[in-house]
PDB file of C-alpha atoms and ligand atoms in Angstrom:
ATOM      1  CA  UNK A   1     -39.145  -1.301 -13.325  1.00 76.00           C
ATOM      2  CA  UNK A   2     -37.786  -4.768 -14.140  1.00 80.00           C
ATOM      3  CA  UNK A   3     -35.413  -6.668 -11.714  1.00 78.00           C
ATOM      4  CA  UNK A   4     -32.286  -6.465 -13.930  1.00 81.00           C
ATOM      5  CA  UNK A   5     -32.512  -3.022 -14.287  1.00 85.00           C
ATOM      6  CA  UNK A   6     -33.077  -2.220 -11.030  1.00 85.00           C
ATOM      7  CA  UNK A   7     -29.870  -4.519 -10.254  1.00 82.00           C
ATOM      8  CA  UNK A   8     -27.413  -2.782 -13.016  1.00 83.00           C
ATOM      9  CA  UNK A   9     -29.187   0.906 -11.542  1.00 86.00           C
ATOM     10  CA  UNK A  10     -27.989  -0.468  -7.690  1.00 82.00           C
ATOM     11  CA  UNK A  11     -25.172  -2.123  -9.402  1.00 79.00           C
ATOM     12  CA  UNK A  12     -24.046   1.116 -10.570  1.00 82.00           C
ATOM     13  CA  UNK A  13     -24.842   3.117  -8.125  1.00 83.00           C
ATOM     14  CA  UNK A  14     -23.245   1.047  -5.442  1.00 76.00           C
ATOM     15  CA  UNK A  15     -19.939   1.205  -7.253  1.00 74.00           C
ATOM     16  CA  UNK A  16     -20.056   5.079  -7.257  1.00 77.00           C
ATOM     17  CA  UNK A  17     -20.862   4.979  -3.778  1.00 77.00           C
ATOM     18  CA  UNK A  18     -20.510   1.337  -1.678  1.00 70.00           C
ATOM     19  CA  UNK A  19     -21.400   3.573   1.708  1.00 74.00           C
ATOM     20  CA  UNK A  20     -25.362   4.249   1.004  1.00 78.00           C
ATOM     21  CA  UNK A  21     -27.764   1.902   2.028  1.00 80.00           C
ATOM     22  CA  UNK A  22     -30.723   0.180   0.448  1.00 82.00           C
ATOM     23  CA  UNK A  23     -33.072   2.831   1.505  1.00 85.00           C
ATOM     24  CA  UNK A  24     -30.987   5.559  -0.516  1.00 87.00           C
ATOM     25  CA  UNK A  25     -30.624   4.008  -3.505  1.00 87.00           C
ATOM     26  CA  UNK A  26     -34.006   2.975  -3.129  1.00 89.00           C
ATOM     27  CA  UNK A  27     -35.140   6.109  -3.000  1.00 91.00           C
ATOM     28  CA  UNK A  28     -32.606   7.415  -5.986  1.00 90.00           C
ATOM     29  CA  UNK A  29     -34.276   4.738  -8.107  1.00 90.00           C
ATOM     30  CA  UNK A  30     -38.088   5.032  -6.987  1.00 91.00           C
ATOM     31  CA  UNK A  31     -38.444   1.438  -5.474  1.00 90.00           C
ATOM     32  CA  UNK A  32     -38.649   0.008  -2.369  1.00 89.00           C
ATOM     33  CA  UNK A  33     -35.675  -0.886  -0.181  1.00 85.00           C
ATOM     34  CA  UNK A  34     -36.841  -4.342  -0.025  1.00 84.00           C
ATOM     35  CA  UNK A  35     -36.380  -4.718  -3.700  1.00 84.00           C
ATOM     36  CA  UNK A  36     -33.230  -2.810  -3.765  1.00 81.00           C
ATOM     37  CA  UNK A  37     -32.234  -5.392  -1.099  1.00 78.00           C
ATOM     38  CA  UNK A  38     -33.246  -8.193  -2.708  1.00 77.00           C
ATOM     39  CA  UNK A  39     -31.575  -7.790  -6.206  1.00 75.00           C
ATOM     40  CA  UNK A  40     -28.661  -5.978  -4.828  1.00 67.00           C
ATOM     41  CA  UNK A  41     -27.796  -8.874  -2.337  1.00 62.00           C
ATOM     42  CA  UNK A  42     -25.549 -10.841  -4.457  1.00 55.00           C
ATOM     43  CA  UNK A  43     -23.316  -8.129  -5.120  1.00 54.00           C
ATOM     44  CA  UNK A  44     -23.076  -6.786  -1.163  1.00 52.00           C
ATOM     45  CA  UNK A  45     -21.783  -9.943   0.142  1.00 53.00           C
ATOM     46  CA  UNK A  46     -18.904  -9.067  -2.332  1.00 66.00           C
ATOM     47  CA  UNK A  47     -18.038  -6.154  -0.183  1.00 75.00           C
ATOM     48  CA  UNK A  48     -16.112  -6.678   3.044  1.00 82.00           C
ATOM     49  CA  UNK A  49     -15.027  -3.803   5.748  1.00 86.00           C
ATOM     50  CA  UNK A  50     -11.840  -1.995   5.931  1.00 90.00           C
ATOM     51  CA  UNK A  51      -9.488  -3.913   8.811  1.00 89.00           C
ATOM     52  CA  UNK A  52      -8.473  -0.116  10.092  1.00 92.00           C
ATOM     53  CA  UNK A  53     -10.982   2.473   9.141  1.00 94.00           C
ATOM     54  CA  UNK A  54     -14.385  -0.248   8.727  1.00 90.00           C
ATOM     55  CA  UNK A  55     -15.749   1.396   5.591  1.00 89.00           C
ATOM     56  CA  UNK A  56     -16.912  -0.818   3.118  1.00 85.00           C
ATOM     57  CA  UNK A  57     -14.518  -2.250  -0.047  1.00 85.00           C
ATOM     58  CA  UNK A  58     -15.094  -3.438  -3.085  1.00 80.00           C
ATOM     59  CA  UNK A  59     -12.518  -4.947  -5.684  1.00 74.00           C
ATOM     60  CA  UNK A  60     -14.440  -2.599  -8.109  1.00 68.00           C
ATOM     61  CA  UNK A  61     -13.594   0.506  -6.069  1.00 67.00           C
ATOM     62  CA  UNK A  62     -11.086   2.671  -7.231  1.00 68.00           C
ATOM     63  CA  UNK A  63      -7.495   1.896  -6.603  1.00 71.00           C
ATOM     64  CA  UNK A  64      -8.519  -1.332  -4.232  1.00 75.00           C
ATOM     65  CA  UNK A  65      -6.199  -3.787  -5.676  1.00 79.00           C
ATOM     66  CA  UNK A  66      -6.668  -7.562  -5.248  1.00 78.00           C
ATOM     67  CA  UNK A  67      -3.990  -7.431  -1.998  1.00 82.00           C
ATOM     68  CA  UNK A  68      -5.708  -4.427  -0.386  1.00 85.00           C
ATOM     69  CA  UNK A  69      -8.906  -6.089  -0.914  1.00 84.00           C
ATOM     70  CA  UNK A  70      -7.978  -9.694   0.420  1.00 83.00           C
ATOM     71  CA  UNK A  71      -5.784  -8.194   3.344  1.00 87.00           C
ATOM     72  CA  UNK A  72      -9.089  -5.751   3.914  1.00 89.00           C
ATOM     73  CA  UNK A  73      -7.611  -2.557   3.303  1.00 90.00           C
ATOM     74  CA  UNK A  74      -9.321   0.451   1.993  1.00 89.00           C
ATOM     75  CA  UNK A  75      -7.866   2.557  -1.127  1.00 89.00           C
ATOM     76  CA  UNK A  76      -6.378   5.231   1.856  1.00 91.00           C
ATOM     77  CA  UNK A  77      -5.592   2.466   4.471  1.00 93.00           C
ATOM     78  CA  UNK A  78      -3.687   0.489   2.016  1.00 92.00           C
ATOM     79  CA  UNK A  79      -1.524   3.492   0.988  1.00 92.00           C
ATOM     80  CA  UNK A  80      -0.441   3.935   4.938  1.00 93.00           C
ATOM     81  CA  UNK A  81      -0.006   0.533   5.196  1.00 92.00           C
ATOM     82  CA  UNK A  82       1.996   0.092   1.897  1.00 89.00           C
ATOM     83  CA  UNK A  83       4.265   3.015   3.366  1.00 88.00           C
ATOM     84  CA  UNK A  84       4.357   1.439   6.995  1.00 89.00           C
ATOM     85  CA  UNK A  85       5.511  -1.822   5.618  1.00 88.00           C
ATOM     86  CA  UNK A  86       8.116   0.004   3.284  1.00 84.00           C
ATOM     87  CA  UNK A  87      10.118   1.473   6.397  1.00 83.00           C
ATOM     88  CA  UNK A  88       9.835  -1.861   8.350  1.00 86.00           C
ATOM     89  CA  UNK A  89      11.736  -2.963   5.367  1.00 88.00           C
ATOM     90  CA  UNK A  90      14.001  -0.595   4.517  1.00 90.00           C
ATOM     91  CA  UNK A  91      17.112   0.634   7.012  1.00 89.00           C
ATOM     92  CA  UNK A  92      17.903   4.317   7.095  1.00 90.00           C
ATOM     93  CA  UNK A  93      22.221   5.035   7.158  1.00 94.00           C
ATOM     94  CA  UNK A  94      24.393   8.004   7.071  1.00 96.00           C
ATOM     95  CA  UNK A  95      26.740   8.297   4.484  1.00 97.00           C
ATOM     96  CA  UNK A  96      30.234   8.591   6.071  1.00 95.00           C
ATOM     97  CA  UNK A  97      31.880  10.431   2.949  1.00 96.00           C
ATOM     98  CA  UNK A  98      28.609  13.137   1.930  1.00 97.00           C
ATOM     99  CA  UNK A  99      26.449  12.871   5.017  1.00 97.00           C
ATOM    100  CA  UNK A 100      23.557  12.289   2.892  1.00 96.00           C
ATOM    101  CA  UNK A 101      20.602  10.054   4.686  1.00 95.00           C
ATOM    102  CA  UNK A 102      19.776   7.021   2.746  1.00 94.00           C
ATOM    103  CA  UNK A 103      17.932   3.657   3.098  1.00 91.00           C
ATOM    104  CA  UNK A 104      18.947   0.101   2.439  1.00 92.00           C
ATOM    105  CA  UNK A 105      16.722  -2.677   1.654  1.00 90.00           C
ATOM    106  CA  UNK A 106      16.525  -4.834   5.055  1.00 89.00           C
ATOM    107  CA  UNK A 107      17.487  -7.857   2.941  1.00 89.00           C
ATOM    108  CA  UNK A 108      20.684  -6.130   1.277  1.00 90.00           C
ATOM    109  CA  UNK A 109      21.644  -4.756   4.790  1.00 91.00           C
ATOM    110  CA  UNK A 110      21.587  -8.579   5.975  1.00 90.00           C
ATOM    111  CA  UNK A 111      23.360 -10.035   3.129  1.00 93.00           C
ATOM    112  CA  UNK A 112      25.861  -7.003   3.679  1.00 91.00           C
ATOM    113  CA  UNK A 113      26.135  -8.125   6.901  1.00 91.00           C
ATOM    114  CA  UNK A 114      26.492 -12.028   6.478  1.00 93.00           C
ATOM    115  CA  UNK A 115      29.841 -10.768   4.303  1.00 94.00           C
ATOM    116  CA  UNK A 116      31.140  -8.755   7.190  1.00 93.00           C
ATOM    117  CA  UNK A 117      30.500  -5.721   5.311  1.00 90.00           C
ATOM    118  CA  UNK A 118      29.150  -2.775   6.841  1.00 91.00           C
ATOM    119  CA  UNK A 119      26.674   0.063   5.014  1.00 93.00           C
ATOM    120  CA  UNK A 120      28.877   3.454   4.943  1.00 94.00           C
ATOM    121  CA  UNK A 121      28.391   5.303   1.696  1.00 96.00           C
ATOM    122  CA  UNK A 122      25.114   5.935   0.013  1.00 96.00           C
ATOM    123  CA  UNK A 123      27.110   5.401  -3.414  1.00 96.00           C
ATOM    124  CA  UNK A 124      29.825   4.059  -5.232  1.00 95.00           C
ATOM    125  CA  UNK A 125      30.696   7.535  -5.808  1.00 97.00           C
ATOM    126  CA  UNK A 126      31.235   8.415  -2.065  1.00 97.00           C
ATOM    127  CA  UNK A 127      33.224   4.680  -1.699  1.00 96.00           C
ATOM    128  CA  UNK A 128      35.329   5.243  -3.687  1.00 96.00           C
ATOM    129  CA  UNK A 129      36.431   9.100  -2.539  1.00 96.00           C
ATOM    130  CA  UNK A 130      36.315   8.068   1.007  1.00 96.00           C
ATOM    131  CA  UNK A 131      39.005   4.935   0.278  1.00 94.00           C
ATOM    132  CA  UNK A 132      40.700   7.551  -1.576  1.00 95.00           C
ATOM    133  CA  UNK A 133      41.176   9.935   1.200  1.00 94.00           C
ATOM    134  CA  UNK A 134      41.069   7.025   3.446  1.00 92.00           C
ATOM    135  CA  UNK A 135      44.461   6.100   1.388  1.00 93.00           C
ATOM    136  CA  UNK A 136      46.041   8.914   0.905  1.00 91.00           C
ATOM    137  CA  UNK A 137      45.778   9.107   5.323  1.00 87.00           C
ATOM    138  CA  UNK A 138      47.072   5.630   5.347  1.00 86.00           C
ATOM    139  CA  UNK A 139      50.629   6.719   2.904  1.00 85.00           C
ATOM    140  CA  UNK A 140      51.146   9.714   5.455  1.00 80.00           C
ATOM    141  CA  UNK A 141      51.061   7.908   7.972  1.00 70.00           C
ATOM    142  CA  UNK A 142      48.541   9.351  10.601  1.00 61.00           C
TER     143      UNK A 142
HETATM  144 ZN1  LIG B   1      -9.643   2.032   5.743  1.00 75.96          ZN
HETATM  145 ZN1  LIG B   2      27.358   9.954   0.086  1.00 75.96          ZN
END
């Protein structure tokens, strides 16, 4: 079997499955590991390990982008983490007119805050009927 095609078979194979190891596909394709290592070289130093779980990634795998890849992250990893970081930037409130439980961008909550302004309602829909009844307290008086 020629080089190349042994390389495109590994190639291929690798992409399907980055976890198997030279003497698998070897023995998938009917040569030697040493070959297998030899040709498939190049394209294993392009995989790196997951930071949390240490299985291997590839930017070819499935859903790896470039981020996950760079910031070592396995497809599964990077989903937990991409949720993990969403909460450490988001800021759960109470709505004081509906009760409902909603979340804030960090950054709005801080610019909310730089204006004085507090986060109460979890729309313009509940502002505006809790000034209303807030109002209609303040004309009566109690
Ligand atoms: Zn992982
Ligand atoms: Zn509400």
């Amino acid at each position: 079997m020629p080089n190349t095609l042994i390389k495109d078979s590994a190639t291929r194979i690798l992409q399907v499955n980055p976890l198997l190891s030279y003497a698998e596909i070897g023995r998938l394709l009917g040569v030697s590991r040493e070959r297998i290592r030899q040709v498939a070289n190049g394209h294993r130093r392009n995989s790196r390990s997951c930071n949390v779980c240490g299985k291997q990634i590839r930017l070819l795998d499935d859903g790896v982008t470039q981020t996950a890849y760079y910031q070592r992250y396995c497809y599964d990893c990077w989903l937990a983490e991409k949720e993990r970081r969403r909460k450490a930037h988001r800021q759960d409130f109470t709505c004081e007119w509906c009760g409902a439980h909603f979340s804030r961008k960090a950054g709005t909550v801080r610019r909310q805050e730089e204006l004085g302004l507090k986060i109460r309602w979890c729309s313009k829909h509940c502002q505006g009927k809790w000034l209303a009844a807030y109002r209609r307290h303040a004309q009566a008086g109690c």
